[in-house]
CSV table of C-alpha atoms in Angstrom, one decimal:
chain,number,residue,atom,x,y,z
O,11,UNK,CA,-0.1,0.0,0.1
O,12,UNK,CA,1.8,3.2,-1.6
O,13,UNK,CA,0.8,6.2,0.2
O,14,UNK,CA,-1.9,7.1,-1.3
O,15,UNK,CA,-4.2,4.6,-0.8
O,16,UNK,CA,-3.4,5.1,3.0
O,17,UNK,CA,-5.2,8.4,2.8
O,18,UNK,CA,-8.1,6.8,0.6
O,19,UNK,CA,-8.7,4.3,3.4
O,20,UNK,CA,-8.6,6.0,5.8
O,21,UNK,CA,-10.5,9.0,4.3
O,22,UNK,CA,-13.2,5.9,3.7
O,23,UNK,CA,-13.3,4.8,7.4
O,24,UNK,CA,-13.8,8.3,8.4
O,25,UNK,CA,-16.6,9.1,6.1
O,26,UNK,CA,-18.7,5.0,7.0
O,27,UNK,CA,-18.2,6.4,10.7
O,28,UNK,CA,-19.6,9.4,10.8
O,29,UNK,CA,-23.2,10.1,10.4
O,30,UNK,CA,-25.1,12.9,7.6
O,31,UNK,CA,-25.2,16.5,9.1
O,32,UNK,CA,-28.4,17.8,9.4
O,33,UNK,CA,-30.0,20.4,6.9
O,34,UNK,CA,-30.0,22.8,10.5
O,35,UNK,CA,-27.1,25.7,8.0
O,36,UNK,CA,-25.8,26.3,10.9
O,37,UNK,CA,-25.2,22.3,13.4
O,38,UNK,CA,-24.4,21.6,9.9
O,39,UNK,CA,-21.9,24.0,10.4
O,40,UNK,CA,-20.7,23.2,13.6
O,41,UNK,CA,-20.3,19.1,12.7
O,42,UNK,CA,-18.5,20.0,9.6
O,43,UNK,CA,-15.7,22.0,12.2
O,44,UNK,CA,-15.6,19.5,14.3
O,45,UNK,CA,-15.7,16.4,11.4
O,46,UNK,CA,-12.3,18.9,10.4
O,47,UNK,CA,-10.6,18.2,13.2
O,48,UNK,CA,-11.2,15.1,13.7
O,49,UNK,CA,-10.1,14.0,10.5
O,50,UNK,CA,-6.6,16.6,10.9
O,51,UNK,CA,-6.3,14.5,14.5
O,52,UNK,CA,-6.9,11.0,12.6
O,53,UNK,CA,-4.6,11.8,9.4
O,54,UNK,CA,-1.5,13.0,12.1
O,55,UNK,CA,-1.5,9.4,13.9
O,56,UNK,CA,-1.6,8.1,10.7
O,57,UNK,CA,1.1,10.2,9.4
O,58,UNK,CA,3.0,8.9,13.8
O,59,UNK,CA,2.2,5.7,12.7
O,60,UNK,CA,3.3,5.0,9.3
O,61,UNK,CA,7.1,7.1,9.9
O,62,UNK,CA,7.3,4.4,13.4
O,63,UNK,CA,6.7,1.8,10.9
O,64,UNK,CA,9.2,3.8,8.5
O,65,UNK,CA,12.1,3.5,11.2
O,66,UNK,CA,11.3,-0.3,11.9
O,67,UNK,CA,11.8,-1.5,9.0
O,68,UNK,CA,15.1,1.2,8.3
O,69,UNK,CA,16.5,-0.7,11.4
O,70,UNK,CA,15.9,-3.5,9.9
O,71,UNK,CA,17.0,-2.9,6.2
O,72,UNK,CA,20.4,-1.0,7.8
O,73,UNK,CA,22.3,-3.6,8.6
O,74,UNK,CA,21.4,-5.5,5.4
O,75,UNK,CA,22.7,-3.5,3.2
O,76,UNK,CA,26.0,-2.6,5.6
O,77,UNK,CA,27.2,-6.3,5.2
O,78,UNK,CA,24.9,-7.3,8.5
O,79,UNK,CA,28.1,-7.4,10.2
O,80,UNK,CA,27.1,-4.0,12.4
O,81,UNK,CA,24.8,-3.9,15.3
O,82,UNK,CA,22.0,-1.0,14.2
O,83,UNK,CA,21.7,1.4,18.4
O,84,UNK,CA,18.4,1.1,19.7
O,85,UNK,CA,15.8,3.2,18.6
O,86,UNK,CA,14.9,5.9,21.8
O,87,UNK,CA,16.4,6.8,25.3
O,88,UNK,CA,16.9,3.5,26.1
O,89,UNK,CA,20.5,2.3,27.4
O,90,UNK,CA,23.0,0.5,25.4
O,91,UNK,CA,23.8,-2.0,28.5
O,92,UNK,CA,22.2,-5.8,27.9
O,93,UNK,CA,20.0,-5.6,30.7
O,94,UNK,CA,21.2,-8.0,33.9
O,95,UNK,CA,19.2,-10.6,32.9
O,96,UNK,CA,21.3,-11.2,29.9
O,97,UNK,CA,24.6,-9.6,31.0
O,98,UNK,CA,27.7,-11.6,30.8
O,99,UNK,CA,28.9,-13.8,33.7
O,100,UNK,CA,32.6,-12.8,35.1
O,101,UNK,CA,34.4,-15.4,36.3
O,102,UNK,CA,36.4,-15.5,39.5
O,103,UNK,CA,39.8,-15.8,39.2
O,104,UNK,CA,41.6,-18.4,40.9
O,105,UNK,CA,42.5,-16.5,44.4
O,106,UNK,CA,41.0,-18.3,47.5
O,107,UNK,CA,38.3,-16.1,49.5
O,108,UNK,CA,40.4,-13.7,52.5
O,109,UNK,CA,38.4,-16.5,55.0
O,110,UNK,CA,40.3,-19.1,53.6
O,111,UNK,CA,43.9,-18.1,53.0
O,112,UNK,CA,46.0,-18.7,55.9
O,113,UNK,CA,47.5,-15.7,57.6
O,114,UNK,CA,50.4,-14.8,57.2
O,115,UNK,CA,52.5,-13.4,59.9
O,116,UNK,CA,55.8,-12.8,58.3
O,117,UNK,CA,57.5,-10.3,55.3
O,118,UNK,CA,58.3,-13.0,52.8
O,119,UNK,CA,55.4,-14.7,51.4
O,120,UNK,CA,52.5,-12.9,50.1
O,121,UNK,CA,49.4,-12.5,51.4
O,122,UNK,CA,47.6,-13.0,48.0
O,123,UNK,CA,49.7,-16.1,46.7
O,124,UNK,CA,48.1,-18.2,43.7
O,125,UNK,CA,49.4,-21.1,45.8
O,126,UNK,CA,48.0,-20.5,49.8
O,127,UNK,CA,48.1,-24.3,50.9
O,128,UNK,CA,51.5,-25.7,50.7
O,129,UNK,CA,52.5,-29.5,49.0
O,130,UNK,CA,49.5,-28.9,46.3
O,131,UNK,CA,46.4,-28.6,49.2
O,132,UNK,CA,43.5,-27.8,48.2
O,133,UNK,CA,43.2,-27.1,52.1
O,134,UNK,CA,44.8,-26.9,55.2
O,135,UNK,CA,44.7,-31.3,55.7
O,136,UNK,CA,47.2,-32.6,55.1
O,137,UNK,CA,46.0,-36.7,53.7
O,138,UNK,CA,48.5,-38.6,52.5
O,139,UNK,CA,52.6,-37.8,52.9
O,140,UNK,CA,55.4,-37.6,55.6
O,141,UNK,CA,52.8,-34.4,57.3
O,142,UNK,CA,50.2,-36.9,57.4
O,143,UNK,CA,52.4,-39.4,59.3
O,144,UNK,CA,53.0,-37.2,61.7
O,145,UNK,CA,50.1,-36.9,63.5
O,146,UNK,CA,49.8,-41.0,63.3
O,147,UNK,CA,53.0,-40.9,65.4
O,148,UNK,CA,52.0,-38.9,67.6
O,149,UNK,CA,49.1,-40.8,68.1
O,150,UNK,CA,51.3,-44.4,68.3
O,151,UNK,CA,53.4,-42.3,71.1
O,152,UNK,CA,50.7,-41.3,73.4
O,153,UNK,CA,49.1,-44.7,73.2
O,154,UNK,CA,52.9,-46.2,74.4
O,155,UNK,CA,53.5,-43.8,76.5
O,156,UNK,CA,50.4,-44.6,79.5
O,157,UNK,CA,51.1,-46.1,82.7
O,158,UNK,CA,50.6,-49.3,83.5
O,159,UNK,CA,46.4,-50.1,84.1
O,160,UNK,CA,45.2,-47.4,81.2
O,161,UNK,CA,45.2,-48.6,78.0
O,162,UNK,CA,43.6,-46.7,74.4
O,163,UNK,CA,41.2,-48.7,73.1
O,164,UNK,CA,38.6,-47.0,70.3
O,165,UNK,CA,35.3,-47.4,70.6
O,166,UNK,CA,32.0,-46.7,68.7
O,167,UNK,CA,29.5,-44.0,69.8
O,168,UNK,CA,26.0,-45.3,70.9
O,169,UNK,CA,23.6,-42.5,69.9
O,170,UNK,CA,26.3,-40.0,68.2
O,171,UNK,CA,27.5,-41.6,65.5
O,172,UNK,CA,27.0,-39.0,63.4
O,173,UNK,CA,30.1,-37.4,65.8
O,174,UNK,CA,32.6,-39.2,63.8
O,175,UNK,CA,35.0,-41.8,65.4
O,176,UNK,CA,36.3,-41.8,68.1
O,177,UNK,CA,40.0,-42.6,68.0
O,178,UNK,CA,41.4,-39.9,65.8
O,179,UNK,CA,44.2,-38.2,64.0
O,180,UNK,CA,44.7,-35.2,61.5
O,181,UNK,CA,47.9,-33.1,60.3
O,182,UNK,CA,46.8,-29.3,59.4
O,183,UNK,CA,48.6,-26.0,58.2
O,184,UNK,CA,48.2,-23.3,60.6
O,185,UNK,CA,49.9,-20.8,59.6
O,186,UNK,CA,53.3,-19.5,58.2
O,187,UNK,CA,55.8,-17.7,60.1
O,188,UNK,CA,58.5,-16.0,57.2
O,189,UNK,CA,58.3,-18.0,54.8
O,190,UNK,CA,58.5,-20.9,57.4
O,191,UNK,CA,55.9,-23.5,57.6
O,192,UNK,CA,53.6,-23.8,61.2
O,193,UNK,CA,52.1,-26.9,61.8
O,194,UNK,CA,49.5,-28.5,63.6
O,195,UNK,CA,49.5,-32.5,64.3
O,196,UNK,CA,46.8,-33.7,66.6
O,197,UNK,CA,45.7,-37.1,68.3
O,198,UNK,CA,43.1,-37.7,70.8
O,199,UNK,CA,41.9,-41.7,71.8
O,200,UNK,CA,39.1,-43.4,73.7
O,201,UNK,CA,40.9,-44.6,77.6
O,202,UNK,CA,39.9,-47.2,79.9
O,203,UNK,CA,41.2,-48.4,83.0
O,204,UNK,CA,41.6,-52.2,83.8
O,205,UNK,CA,38.7,-53.7,86.0
O,206,UNK,CA,37.0,-50.2,86.5
O,207,UNK,CA,33.9,-49.3,83.7
O,208,UNK,CA,34.0,-46.5,82.3
O,209,UNK,CA,35.6,-44.5,79.1
O,210,UNK,CA,38.1,-41.5,79.5
O,211,UNK,CA,39.3,-39.7,76.9
O,212,UNK,CA,42.5,-38.2,75.9
O,213,UNK,CA,43.8,-35.3,73.2
O,214,UNK,CA,47.2,-34.3,72.0
O,215,UNK,CA,48.1,-31.3,69.8
O,216,UNK,CA,51.8,-30.5,68.9
O,217,UNK,CA,52.2,-26.8,67.1
O,218,UNK,CA,55.4,-26.2,65.2
O,219,UNK,CA,58.1,-23.7,65.8
O,220,UNK,CA,56.3,-20.2,64.5
O,221,UNK,CA,53.0,-20.1,65.9
O,222,UNK,CA,51.5,-18.3,68.4
O,223,UNK,CA,49.0,-19.8,70.2
O,224,UNK,CA,50.0,-19.1,73.6
O,225,UNK,CA,52.7,-17.1,75.1
O,226,UNK,CA,55.9,-17.6,74.5
O,227,UNK,CA,56.9,-18.8,77.4
O,228,UNK,CA,53.5,-20.4,79.0
O,229,UNK,CA,53.8,-20.4,82.5
O,230,UNK,CA,50.6,-20.3,85.4
O,231,UNK,CA,51.3,-16.4,85.2
O,232,UNK,CA,50.8,-16.0,82.2
O,233,UNK,CA,47.2,-18.7,82.0
O,234,UNK,CA,45.8,-18.0,85.4
O,235,UNK,CA,42.1,-17.0,84.4
O,236,UNK,CA,42.4,-17.0,81.0
O,237,UNK,CA,40.6,-19.2,78.9
O,238,UNK,CA,42.5,-22.1,78.2
O,239,UNK,CA,43.0,-23.6,74.3
O,240,UNK,CA,40.9,-27.3,75.0
O,241,UNK,CA,40.4,-26.9,79.2
O,242,UNK,CA,38.6,-23.9,79.4
O,243,UNK,CA,39.3,-21.3,82.4
O,244,UNK,CA,40.5,-22.2,85.7
O,245,UNK,CA,43.1,-22.8,87.9
O,246,UNK,CA,46.5,-23.3,87.6
O,247,UNK,CA,49.3,-24.9,88.5
O,248,UNK,CA,53.5,-25.7,87.5
O,249,UNK,CA,54.7,-28.8,87.5
O,250,UNK,CA,58.0,-30.4,86.8
O,251,UNK,CA,58.7,-32.9,84.4
O,252,UNK,CA,62.6,-33.6,84.7
O,253,UNK,CA,63.5,-30.3,84.9
O,254,UNK,CA,61.3,-29.1,82.3
O,255,UNK,CA,57.9,-26.2,83.5
O,256,UNK,CA,54.7,-27.4,82.7
O,257,UNK,CA,51.8,-25.8,83.1
O,258,UNK,CA,48.9,-27.5,84.1
O,259,UNK,CA,45.3,-26.2,83.6
O,260,UNK,CA,42.5,-27.6,85.3
O,261,UNK,CA,38.9,-26.7,85.2
O,262,UNK,CA,35.6,-27.1,87.5
O,263,UNK,CA,33.1,-26.8,84.6
O,264,UNK,CA,34.2,-28.9,81.7
O,265,UNK,CA,30.8,-28.1,79.6
O,266,UNK,CA,31.6,-30.9,77.0
O,267,UNK,CA,35.0,-30.6,76.5
O,268,UNK,CA,38.6,-31.3,78.3
O,269,UNK,CA,39.3,-31.2,82.5
O,270,UNK,CA,42.9,-31.1,82.7
O,271,UNK,CA,45.7,-29.9,79.9
O,272,UNK,CA,49.5,-29.7,80.6
O,273,UNK,CA,50.8,-26.9,78.4
O,274,UNK,CA,55.0,-27.1,77.5
O,275,UNK,CA,57.0,-24.6,75.2
O,276,UNK,CA,60.1,-25.9,74.1
O,277,UNK,CA,62.7,-23.5,73.3
O,278,UNK,CA,62.4,-22.8,70.1
O,279,UNK,CA,58.7,-22.4,70.4
O,280,UNK,CA,56.9,-25.8,69.3
O,281,UNK,CA,53.8,-26.6,71.9
O,282,UNK,CA,53.0,-29.1,73.0
O,283,UNK,CA,49.1,-29.4,75.0
O,284,UNK,CA,47.6,-33.1,76.6
O,285,UNK,CA,44.6,-32.9,77.9
O,286,UNK,CA,42.1,-34.7,79.3
O,287,UNK,CA,38.8,-35.6,81.0
O,288,UNK,CA,37.1,-38.6,83.2
O,289,UNK,CA,33.6,-38.9,80.6
O,290,UNK,CA,34.6,-39.2,76.3
O,291,UNK,CA,31.7,-36.2,75.7
O,292,UNK,CA,29.3,-37.4,72.9
O,293,UNK,CA,30.1,-40.8,73.5
O,294,UNK,CA,27.2,-42.5,74.4
O,295,UNK,CA,29.5,-44.6,77.0
O,296,UNK,CA,29.7,-42.9,80.7
O,297,UNK,CA,32.8,-42.2,81.9
O,298,UNK,CA,35.6,-42.6,84.2
O,299,UNK,CA,35.1,-42.6,88.4
O,300,UNK,CA,38.6,-40.2,88.2
O,301,UNK,CA,41.3,-38.9,85.5
O,302,UNK,CA,43.0,-41.2,83.2
O,303,UNK,CA,46.6,-39.5,84.4
O,304,UNK,CA,47.7,-37.3,87.4
O,305,UNK,CA,48.8,-34.6,86.6
O,306,UNK,CA,52.8,-35.5,87.0
O,307,UNK,CA,51.9,-37.9,84.3
O,308,UNK,CA,49.9,-35.4,82.7
O,309,UNK,CA,52.8,-33.2,82.5
O,310,UNK,CA,55.8,-36.0,81.7
O,311,UNK,CA,53.8,-36.2,78.1
O,312,UNK,CA,54.0,-32.7,77.2
O,313,UNK,CA,57.4,-32.8,78.1
O,314,UNK,CA,58.6,-36.4,76.4
O,315,UNK,CA,61.0,-35.3,73.1
O,316,UNK,CA,59.0,-37.4,71.3
O,317,UNK,CA,56.4,-35.3,70.5
O,318,UNK,CA,58.9,-32.2,69.7
O,319,UNK,CA,58.0,-32.2,66.2
O,320,UNK,CA,59.0,-30.3,63.8
């Protein structure tokens, strides 16, 4: 349809929809003026619509005329950016979030290193290799050091199966001290006493030199009145273990944790913590009537050179 045909069609519609004016000259004049105004308005709208159609057709034809390889800008005041739902996604970098990176206490290792975990690990825990073997050795040495009448005996939990095994070892990377790697070797086991009912709990952790878990020389003066790691707030006494001064902390309210812990830091900074409890929390087993070890025995384990690891 060309412009002339469109104009004729619009006029035919207007004529068909408008009744003939009355014979009264004044009324006919008023109706004629109103009809004229309507025709002007309708024609203006038709021309505007034709213009929009022309623009739309042009928008389709332009890229074809130009070879089809050019993007046509949108008509009107719309943004040239794609809507949020169609915007391309941004792939994050391979670096882990800050909460997943190990803290850096020295200046020789950058905080934003691309390989924050040592030995090709994907997280803190070493599941195989020499580091993983050290926590197993810690457990074996702890078990072999128990006095006569007390032994480590693996048990199954009763009603608390989701808490995991009752005997466990773990080696995990803790921190950097300059270029030095700080590691934690942990082990725990149930213990039983010959001829006595109940199951107790022994726990040990070795933190290699460079760690900052406790003051450089932990003693009762520094530990008293503080929440001790693993044990909790309570009383403290210094126990001599073959010349080593070991801080032994005891709490009256373990609240599911350990009742007593021995803390010994070697001269190079290696920290050994050995803790015990009469009750193995969340095991379903009744506890022992007394603590598995005396304070002197607990202190001797903490100062044992076999737990002086790197």
